[in-house]
XYZ file of C-alpha atoms in Angstrom:
617
model
C 0.000 0.000 0.000
C 1.273 3.526 -0.773
C 2.380 5.531 2.265
C 1.896 9.311 2.563
C 3.519 11.699 5.097
C 1.276 12.744 7.942
C 1.042 16.266 9.343
C 3.253 15.357 12.355
C 5.895 13.873 10.084
C 5.952 16.988 7.920
C 6.334 19.289 11.002
C 9.107 17.105 12.376
C 10.946 17.263 9.102
C 10.608 21.069 9.106
C 12.043 21.349 12.617
C 14.949 19.110 11.697
C 15.652 21.323 8.686
C 15.651 24.423 10.930
C 18.159 22.850 13.307
C 20.393 21.883 10.427
C 20.211 25.432 9.118
C 21.099 26.742 12.583
C 24.143 24.507 12.779
C 25.282 25.678 9.391
C 24.783 29.305 10.540
C 26.815 28.659 13.684
C 29.645 27.136 11.697
C 29.639 30.103 9.378
C 29.751 32.567 12.290
C 32.635 30.734 13.956
C 34.576 30.766 10.744
C 33.942 34.464 10.314
C 35.007 35.143 13.945
C 38.272 33.346 13.431
C 38.934 35.444 10.350
C 38.276 38.698 12.141
C 40.650 38.196 15.107
C 43.009 40.822 13.767
C 40.285 43.442 13.257
C 39.704 46.499 15.388
C 38.226 46.447 18.822
C 34.926 47.920 17.613
C 34.611 45.287 14.911
C 35.277 42.561 17.421
C 32.556 43.896 19.747
C 30.028 43.958 16.864
C 31.004 40.456 15.885
C 30.579 39.213 19.414
C 27.122 40.712 19.570
C 26.233 39.103 16.267
C 27.545 35.740 17.459
C 25.575 36.101 20.671
C 22.383 36.879 18.759
C 23.017 33.927 16.437
C 23.575 31.618 19.394
C 20.391 32.867 21.050
C 18.485 32.317 17.808
C 20.061 28.920 17.396
C 19.111 28.002 20.957
C 15.558 29.181 20.316
C 15.330 27.054 17.189
C 16.681 24.052 19.092
C 14.239 24.600 21.934
C 11.381 24.935 19.452
C 12.438 21.711 17.732
C 12.708 19.901 21.059
C 9.255 21.060 22.194
C 7.638 20.204 18.864
C 9.280 16.811 18.778
C 8.004 15.868 22.234
C 4.545 17.302 21.503
C 4.092 15.585 18.152
C 5.674 12.233 19.033
C 2.488 10.840 20.757
C 0.385 12.086 17.846
C 2.687 10.327 15.410
C 2.635 7.128 17.500
C -1.175 7.140 17.648
C -1.343 7.661 13.905
C 0.979 4.736 13.245
C -0.993 2.586 15.684
C -4.302 3.468 13.968
C -2.811 2.798 10.572
C -1.517 -0.586 11.738
C -4.911 -1.489 13.182
C -6.580 -0.498 9.894
C -4.123 -2.682 7.976
C -4.708 -5.614 10.343
C -8.485 -5.168 10.041
C -8.349 -5.074 6.273
C -6.169 -8.185 6.119
C -8.295 -10.057 8.675
C -11.561 -9.535 6.791
C -11.725 -12.240 4.125
C -15.496 -12.508 3.557
C -15.727 -8.939 2.274
C -13.760 -7.101 -0.369
C -12.409 -3.831 1.126
C -10.625 -1.226 -0.935
C -9.878 2.510 -1.008
C -10.122 4.645 -4.140
C -8.772 8.064 -4.966
C -10.789 10.900 -6.493
C -10.599 9.318 -9.949
C -11.659 5.857 -8.797
C -8.157 4.341 -8.852
C -7.325 1.717 -6.224
C -5.016 2.854 -3.409
C -5.603 -0.057 -0.980
C -6.785 -3.657 -1.578
C -7.336 -6.280 1.115
C -7.006 -10.079 1.120
C -10.795 -10.505 1.021
C -10.919 -8.586 -2.251
C -8.216 -10.839 -3.664
C -10.081 -13.970 -2.548
C -13.404 -12.737 -3.898
C -12.251 -11.429 -7.280
C -9.036 -13.338 -7.943
C -7.106 -10.094 -8.505
C -4.028 -9.423 -6.316
C -3.209 -5.992 -4.867
C -0.242 -5.588 -7.219
C -2.584 -6.166 -10.182
C -5.169 -3.528 -9.331
C -3.308 -0.797 -7.398
C -3.371 2.393 -9.418
C -6.085 1.074 -11.755
C -9.823 1.684 -11.855
C -12.289 -1.143 -11.106
C -13.888 -1.187 -14.550
C -12.386 -4.632 -15.248
C -14.598 -6.011 -12.439
C -17.777 -4.969 -14.225
C -19.423 -6.708 -17.224
C -18.691 -5.156 -20.590
C -22.241 -3.924 -21.061
C -22.141 -2.150 -17.681
C -18.834 -0.468 -18.548
C -20.183 0.585 -21.937
C -23.198 2.124 -20.193
C -20.905 4.076 -17.827
C -22.171 2.392 -14.664
C -18.880 2.468 -12.624
C -18.349 6.221 -13.185
C -22.029 6.922 -12.503
C -21.726 5.117 -9.155
C -18.717 7.265 -8.163
C -20.518 10.472 -9.087
C -23.633 9.479 -7.189
C -21.643 8.454 -4.093
C -19.805 11.794 -4.182
C -23.134 13.616 -4.474
C -25.111 11.645 -1.870
C -22.306 10.546 0.469
C -22.880 6.793 0.064
C -24.381 4.381 -2.455
C -25.654 0.834 -1.874
C -26.059 -1.132 -5.107
C -26.405 -4.693 -6.404
C -25.334 -6.169 -9.714
C -23.141 -8.631 -11.579
C -19.364 -8.486 -11.141
C -16.750 -10.486 -13.018
C -13.902 -12.454 -11.431
C -10.470 -12.764 -12.934
C -11.355 -16.197 -14.410
C -14.403 -14.720 -16.191
C -17.093 -16.159 -13.901
C -19.809 -13.867 -12.634
C -21.196 -13.347 -9.166
C -24.018 -11.201 -7.839
C -22.496 -8.566 -5.558
C -23.747 -6.053 -3.011
C -21.502 -2.977 -2.948
C -21.410 -0.075 -0.460
C -19.494 2.898 -1.853
C -18.781 5.675 0.690
C -17.274 9.092 -0.043
C -14.357 10.204 2.228
C -14.124 13.894 3.199
C -11.385 15.767 5.103
C -11.906 18.291 7.926
C -12.268 21.119 5.424
C -15.051 19.344 3.557
C -12.922 18.403 0.584
C -13.477 15.017 -1.128
C -10.366 12.891 -0.641
C -11.501 9.558 -2.137
C -13.831 6.602 -1.638
C -14.081 3.454 0.467
C -15.770 0.434 -1.129
C -17.085 -2.703 0.618
C -18.265 -5.598 -1.569
C -19.685 -9.018 -0.723
C -20.887 -11.974 -2.766
C -24.653 -12.457 -2.293
C -25.182 -14.904 -5.165
C -26.561 -17.601 -2.871
C -28.818 -15.156 -1.048
C -30.173 -13.878 -4.346
C -30.617 -17.473 -5.508
C -32.645 -18.270 -2.409
C -34.749 -15.128 -2.823
C -35.391 -16.024 -6.442
C -36.184 -19.590 -5.412
C -38.735 -18.400 -2.888
C -40.292 -16.060 -5.442
C -40.307 -18.836 -8.037
C -41.910 -21.280 -5.619
C -44.560 -18.704 -4.771
C -45.212 -18.127 -8.472
C -45.266 -21.892 -9.059
C -47.942 -22.295 -6.414
C -50.025 -19.746 -8.284
C -49.649 -20.996 -11.869
C -49.396 -24.772 -11.346
C -53.091 -25.293 -10.796
C -54.440 -28.811 -11.474
C -57.812 -27.330 -12.422
C -56.310 -26.261 -15.754
C -55.473 -29.771 -16.970
C -52.185 -31.584 -17.540
C -51.305 -29.777 -20.780
C -51.935 -26.344 -19.279
C -49.881 -27.242 -16.190
C -46.966 -28.315 -18.401
C -47.058 -25.130 -20.454
C -47.232 -22.996 -17.305
C -44.205 -24.842 -15.869
C -41.981 -24.225 -18.907
C -43.016 -20.565 -19.122
C -42.215 -20.208 -15.431
C -38.621 -21.379 -15.936
C -37.828 -19.131 -18.944
C -35.958 -16.848 -18.643
C -35.769 -17.006 -14.847
C -33.655 -20.173 -14.586
C -33.111 -21.240 -18.209
C -32.837 -19.926 -21.761
C -34.913 -22.878 -22.979
C -37.086 -25.341 -21.060
C -38.718 -28.539 -22.327
C -41.163 -30.806 -20.510
C -41.026 -34.456 -21.575
C -43.815 -36.925 -20.793
C -44.229 -40.603 -21.721
C -46.718 -41.120 -24.544
C -49.109 -44.029 -24.982
C -46.578 -45.934 -27.110
C -43.993 -45.749 -24.306
C -41.801 -43.113 -26.002
C -40.732 -40.046 -24.027
C -41.833 -37.071 -26.110
C -41.909 -33.255 -25.636
C -45.148 -32.031 -24.112
C -44.424 -28.322 -23.634
C -41.591 -26.063 -24.844
C -40.550 -22.533 -23.903
C -37.577 -20.667 -25.406
C -36.367 -17.119 -24.807
C -35.045 -16.838 -28.380
C -37.781 -17.187 -31.014
C -35.261 -18.108 -33.729
C -33.760 -20.826 -31.555
C -37.255 -22.162 -30.854
C -37.755 -22.834 -34.567
C -34.506 -24.849 -34.716
C -35.064 -27.138 -31.769
C -38.122 -28.998 -33.059
C -36.258 -31.232 -35.515
C -34.109 -32.965 -32.851
C -37.023 -32.922 -30.415
C -39.247 -34.937 -32.746
C -36.674 -37.709 -33.064
C -37.600 -40.816 -31.056
C -34.746 -41.530 -28.627
C -33.782 -45.010 -27.539
C -34.707 -45.950 -23.993
C -31.071 -46.136 -22.831
C -29.981 -42.806 -24.359
C -28.620 -40.144 -22.043
C -31.168 -37.382 -21.712
C -34.853 -37.052 -20.783
C -35.711 -40.645 -21.777
C -33.012 -42.017 -19.468
C -34.077 -39.677 -16.647
C -37.669 -40.930 -16.920
C -36.426 -44.527 -16.918
C -34.063 -44.181 -13.941
C -35.704 -41.368 -11.959
C -32.286 -39.691 -11.476
C -31.315 -36.189 -12.578
C -28.585 -35.576 -15.161
C -26.322 -32.513 -14.827
C -23.940 -31.149 -17.467
C -22.230 -28.139 -15.794
C -20.074 -27.344 -18.827
C -20.978 -28.414 -22.370
C -18.180 -28.409 -24.944
C -20.011 -28.738 -28.242
C -16.769 -29.670 -30.007
C -16.151 -32.596 -27.644
C -19.447 -33.961 -26.389
C -19.372 -36.994 -24.063
C -19.467 -40.300 -25.901
C -22.867 -41.063 -24.375
C -24.312 -38.015 -26.193
C -22.783 -38.672 -29.605
C -25.345 -39.483 -32.324
C -28.287 -39.054 -29.925
C -31.366 -36.859 -30.136
C -30.380 -35.029 -26.938
C -26.831 -34.400 -28.183
C -28.192 -33.020 -31.452
C -30.495 -30.711 -29.475
C -27.528 -29.351 -27.504
C -25.624 -28.651 -30.727
C -28.551 -27.005 -32.499
C -29.173 -24.547 -29.645
C -25.502 -23.953 -28.791
C -26.047 -25.064 -25.190
C -23.341 -24.238 -22.637
C -24.902 -26.006 -19.639
C -27.818 -28.416 -19.200
C -29.851 -29.911 -16.366
C -32.589 -32.550 -16.601
C -34.597 -33.473 -13.495
C -37.357 -36.093 -13.072
C -40.937 -35.210 -12.235
C -41.711 -37.842 -9.638
C -44.510 -38.491 -7.170
C -43.204 -41.079 -4.755
C -41.786 -44.001 -6.791
C -43.691 -42.993 -9.945
C -41.850 -40.874 -12.527
C -44.326 -38.828 -14.534
C -41.851 -37.100 -16.845
C -38.673 -35.035 -17.056
C -37.940 -31.303 -17.109
C -34.952 -30.251 -19.248
C -33.289 -26.858 -18.604
C -30.851 -25.499 -21.186
C -28.515 -22.511 -20.874
C -27.046 -20.854 -23.966
C -25.266 -17.981 -22.200
C -23.154 -17.378 -19.105
C -25.448 -19.314 -16.738
C -23.863 -22.530 -15.424
C -25.837 -25.149 -13.514
C -24.441 -26.749 -10.367
C -25.515 -28.937 -7.489
C -27.425 -26.076 -5.865
C -29.436 -25.599 -9.058
C -30.036 -29.335 -9.189
C -31.460 -29.434 -5.660
C -33.568 -26.335 -6.328
C -34.997 -27.682 -9.600
C -35.680 -31.114 -8.095
C -37.837 -29.392 -5.477
C -39.640 -27.361 -8.142
C -40.073 -30.490 -10.295
C -41.575 -32.339 -7.318
C -44.176 -29.597 -6.933
C -44.880 -29.635 -10.666
C -45.208 -33.432 -10.605
C -47.718 -33.150 -7.796
C -49.710 -30.619 -9.845
C -49.606 -32.936 -12.879
C -50.705 -35.885 -10.781
C -53.518 -33.834 -9.291
C -54.560 -32.839 -12.814
C -54.592 -36.518 -13.769
C -56.643 -37.423 -10.704
C -59.040 -34.585 -11.450
C -59.408 -35.801 -15.036
C -60.021 -39.328 -13.781
C -62.592 -38.038 -11.326
C -64.335 -36.178 -14.124
C -64.089 -39.328 -16.221
C -65.625 -41.303 -13.381
C -68.524 -38.856 -13.207
C -68.932 -39.148 -16.965
C -68.778 -42.921 -16.654
C -71.498 -42.882 -14.024
C -73.710 -40.869 -16.345
C -72.995 -43.119 -19.352
C -73.419 -46.289 -17.293
C -76.698 -45.061 -15.808
C -77.940 -44.250 -19.304
C -76.823 -47.570 -20.796
C -78.115 -49.600 -17.877
C -81.431 -47.772 -18.050
C -82.085 -48.869 -21.642
C -81.863 -52.648 -21.091
C -83.711 -52.311 -17.781
C -86.590 -50.488 -19.489
C -86.570 -53.106 -22.240
C -86.590 -55.924 -19.671
C -89.524 -54.379 -17.831
C -91.485 -53.978 -21.066
C -90.797 -57.549 -22.229
C -91.641 -59.037 -18.839
C -94.936 -57.061 -18.739
C -95.858 -58.423 -22.149
C -94.922 -61.975 -21.134
C -97.080 -61.672 -18.009
C -100.097 -60.696 -20.122
C -99.641 -63.494 -22.695
C -101.530 -66.778 -22.651
C -98.747 -69.339 -22.423
C -100.505 -72.058 -24.467
C -101.816 -69.745 -27.169
C -98.707 -67.628 -27.649
C -95.819 -70.068 -27.097
C -93.669 -68.773 -30.069
C -94.017 -65.196 -28.891
C -93.179 -66.358 -25.365
C -89.935 -67.940 -26.567
C -89.110 -64.836 -28.571
C -89.688 -62.631 -25.549
C -87.557 -64.816 -23.297
C -84.753 -64.709 -25.855
C -84.940 -60.915 -25.856
C -84.871 -60.873 -22.057
C -81.815 -63.104 -22.101
C -80.069 -60.817 -24.608
C -80.731 -57.713 -22.542
C -79.547 -59.480 -19.391
C -76.360 -60.550 -21.215
C -75.787 -56.985 -22.324
C -76.211 -55.706 -18.759
C -73.857 -58.385 -17.439
C -71.177 -57.456 -19.977
C -71.484 -53.787 -19.065
C -71.241 -54.538 -15.356
C -68.171 -56.749 -15.857
C -66.517 -53.993 -17.884
C -67.235 -51.449 -15.162
C -65.800 -53.793 -12.538
C -62.601 -54.355 -14.539
C -62.310 -50.628 -15.161
C -62.487 -49.852 -11.449
C -59.811 -52.448 -10.674
C -57.523 -51.200 -13.421
C -57.918 -47.583 -12.305
C -57.142 -48.528 -8.717
C -54.128 -50.622 -9.780
C -55.462 -53.717 -7.969
C -56.002 -56.065 -10.908
C -54.927 -59.619 -10.042
C -54.584 -62.264 -12.761
C -55.532 -65.783 -11.686
C -53.296 -67.742 -14.032
C -54.068 -71.344 -14.862
C -53.723 -73.713 -17.808
C -56.186 -72.508 -20.444
C -56.981 -73.963 -23.864
C -57.634 -70.808 -25.842
C -59.185 -72.689 -28.772
C -61.770 -74.292 -26.478
C -62.432 -70.939 -24.868
C -63.066 -69.276 -28.255
C -65.467 -72.073 -29.261
C -67.334 -71.664 -25.960
C -67.713 -67.891 -26.443
C -68.896 -68.431 -30.031
C -71.533 -70.937 -28.871
C -72.836 -68.461 -26.299
C -73.239 -65.860 -29.047
C -74.768 -68.169 -31.642
C -78.306 -66.910 -31.125
C -77.087 -63.292 -31.093
C -75.256 -63.924 -34.373
C -78.379 -65.433 -35.887
C -80.453 -62.443 -34.771
C -77.859 -60.103 -36.313
C -77.806 -62.084 -39.564
C -74.126 -62.902 -39.192
C -72.687 -66.282 -40.196
C -70.342 -67.129 -37.311
C -67.314 -69.285 -38.136
C -64.561 -70.614 -35.842
C -61.326 -71.884 -37.423
C -58.793 -73.826 -35.395
C -56.108 -76.061 -36.887
C -56.270 -79.490 -35.327
C -52.505 -79.841 -34.808
C -52.085 -76.388 -33.202
C -51.450 -76.211 -29.471
C -53.377 -73.215 -28.101
C -52.722 -73.685 -24.384
C -50.942 -71.324 -21.984
C -50.857 -69.832 -18.497
C -53.593 -67.200 -18.527
C -56.533 -65.841 -16.585
C -59.487 -67.713 -18.097
C -62.179 -65.279 -16.908
C -60.327 -62.199 -18.256
C -59.595 -63.815 -21.644
C -63.235 -64.831 -21.864
C -64.081 -61.168 -21.446
C -61.534 -60.165 -24.111
C -62.962 -62.550 -26.721
C -66.531 -61.635 -25.720
C -65.893 -57.912 -26.177
C -64.290 -58.406 -29.590
C -67.013 -60.770 -30.801
C -69.821 -58.515 -29.528
C -68.322 -55.559 -31.410
C -68.009 -57.661 -34.580
C -71.656 -58.704 -34.400
C -72.773 -55.154 -33.637
C -70.856 -53.384 -36.406
C -70.864 -56.269 -38.914
C -74.628 -56.647 -38.896
C -75.734 -58.935 -41.720
C -72.142 -59.864 -42.670
C -70.090 -62.978 -41.807
C -67.864 -62.982 -38.721
C -64.803 -65.229 -38.521
C -62.833 -66.294 -35.447
C -59.500 -68.075 -35.826
C -56.921 -69.436 -33.401
C -53.302 -70.160 -34.288
C -50.342 -71.049 -32.068
C -46.580 -71.325 -32.462
C -43.796 -72.249 -30.073
C -44.093 -69.156 -27.865
C -47.368 -67.374 -28.683
C -51.030 -67.976 -29.423
C -52.989 -65.625 -31.689
C -56.757 -65.074 -31.811
C -58.257 -63.148 -34.740
C -61.791 -61.749 -34.860
C -62.747 -60.496 -38.325
C -65.960 -58.918 -39.590
C -67.048 -57.393 -42.898
C -68.960 -54.478 -41.479
C -68.533 -50.688 -41.377
C -64.774 -50.579 -40.918
C -62.669 -47.985 -39.089
C -60.737 -45.078 -40.594
C -56.956 -45.120 -40.155
C -56.982 -41.877 -38.165
C -59.453 -43.327 -35.647
C -57.728 -46.656 -35.023
C -55.299 -45.509 -32.313
C -57.801 -43.550 -30.257
C -60.236 -46.462 -30.397
C -58.387 -48.129 -27.515
C -58.808 -45.140 -25.194
C -61.502 -44.769 -22.577
C -64.884 -43.498 -23.737
C -63.702 -43.275 -27.352
C -66.273 -44.270 -29.965
C -66.025 -44.086 -33.727
C -69.572 -44.654 -34.973
C -71.438 -42.369 -32.580
C -74.141 -43.043 -30.030
C -76.975 -44.006 -32.356
C -79.644 -46.527 -31.339
C -78.157 -49.173 -33.652
C -74.726 -49.076 -31.977
C -75.190 -48.517 -28.228
C -72.159 -48.644 -25.966
C -69.935 -46.858 -23.457
C -66.624 -46.780 -25.339
C -65.036 -48.984 -22.663
C -64.980 -52.428 -24.283
C -61.868 -52.033 -26.443
C -60.071 -50.007 -23.775
C -60.545 -52.775 -21.215
C -59.679 -55.418 -23.819
C -56.413 -53.612 -24.569
C -55.559 -53.324 -20.867
C -56.322 -56.997 -20.132
C -54.246 -58.196 -23.081
C -51.271 -56.057 -22.031
C -51.654 -57.271 -18.440
C -50.983 -60.775 -19.837
C -47.851 -59.441 -21.547
C -49.536 -59.578 -24.960
C -50.523 -57.113 -27.653
C -53.559 -56.295 -29.789
C -53.500 -55.142 -33.421
C -56.158 -53.712 -35.708
C -56.399 -53.807 -39.495
C -59.339 -52.031 -41.066
C -60.617 -49.825 -43.868
C -63.860 -47.945 -44.201
C -66.496 -50.229 -45.716
C -64.257 -53.324 -45.587
C -64.759 -54.428 -41.983
C -62.223 -54.777 -39.198
C -59.789 -57.462 -38.101
C -58.610 -57.555 -34.464
C -55.721 -59.851 -33.566
C -54.564 -60.526 -30.019
C -51.184 -62.140 -29.453
C -50.522 -63.768 -26.082
C -47.272 -65.298 -24.811
C -47.765 -68.786 -23.405
C -45.935 -67.746 -20.213
C -45.303 -64.373 -18.566
C -42.184 -62.870 -20.184
C -41.544 -60.158 -17.587
C -43.219 -57.450 -15.588
C -46.225 -55.771 -17.085
C -45.589 -52.503 -18.960
C -48.936 -50.981 -17.956
C -48.867 -47.467 -16.587
C -51.216 -48.743 -13.864
C -49.667 -51.299 -11.559
C -51.027 -54.787 -12.187
C -50.476 -57.434 -9.525
C -49.692 -60.956 -10.715
């Protein structure tokens, strides 16, 4: 640190100079006296008087120097002591950056805390301004000079903003700049105290973000709206781009909602996003599979990790020019509902603190998504109650009407009509029983408590039995019912007989309903590992765009007309029961050419069920 002479030191130096001058004067007088020994008596008397006056003056100067020295010595000692204490204080404070500036903002003192905080040593910054600590945009806007002028005008200035360390990293700093005035009211310089409040600001932002999340993540809006609100919440507060990934019905993890601060970048990211990643790829798909977050603090686009090479996620990082990435799971207990991917394209770098913060936010978002799902299911249940009440009311009204007519008939005189009426009653009762069984299976599937009672089942015999039960219904519908089973095929396996009976019944009932007046064929074929059952009709057919949604709950293709009554649950439950057995169901159809449903069942369970709802086995 640069040292300057104090007032006491300057006075002491002046006194010493006076004494030296007095000694020189005395030497000069003595020399002159020696040279004038041969002069007259009057000259010698004048010289003696002059020497006496010089000695008196010299003694006065010496006395003055002695008095001043003893008077100013304590003041000088106190000053040195204060200066030493200030130096010790500055060196002892390491959590704060302390420095002194002159009138022009140049550094005159720099403590160890400033070196630790900024990375700049005292020898590097002494005599320089602090503009190199500010971001380039702040320097271009004249912020450092404006702060000095305001502190000089107001006496002190407390400010917050980004500062830059020697290694280029940024930190959010709180700075107190105080103007220093002397006793005459003249500005002598500035004292600056700076501390790193990045973590405090992060916590404040986290609290504000959590409060905002509680407001916008409302389950009443629906799952899609919750996802869009979540991504908008994160951009640009914690990310330059944010993508929410959710598993689709085919098991692929696909983007559900996207938010990007740069509109041009948003148009570039869709191509890699629409690629279907493999299940073991690093990225959102892997996070959903494992339930563990993935953090990339620094992304070098020239040298990506091998796990990201030739992957959809790696291509996304390249397209956006990502510098740091963080992907966290959206989990409710052991269930992973999706993944939230945060991407930074600027100076922001994600770390473990960001990971913990985003995992907490993702947990709240997952809870909102799950609540939205539960709300949708509750609304679906209410809709189901209404549909079921309507569909149960029709056969009940028909049963009451038929039974009233049968009660009024003379049994002996109207025997054919009696048989016809009883057949109708039986058909309506069968329809009610099928609806009730579907509702029961639906409730078990929704609750995740489906249990398969596996036993040895001959699927060919089961199909024949179901066809025999529907023979009269097929005759009434004008459908020629055919069952084809090769004699040498083995169609046995470990299955739940009751549930497979329901599967075949639902498919055959649909074929008779929509293939009215046309032939219906059932076939069974087995190989070494699987058994296939095909139900084919030549009825209305199903458009290609409607075939996927046909297996969803309450989805119907041919409307709610009186000729095709139903709840839209039969194929959904069929699909769920087949998948619970580890099998699959396929549909081939064209409008006007009928439909062909094929179920493929493994003879033994190949692994755990892939159903989203837990199925106990």
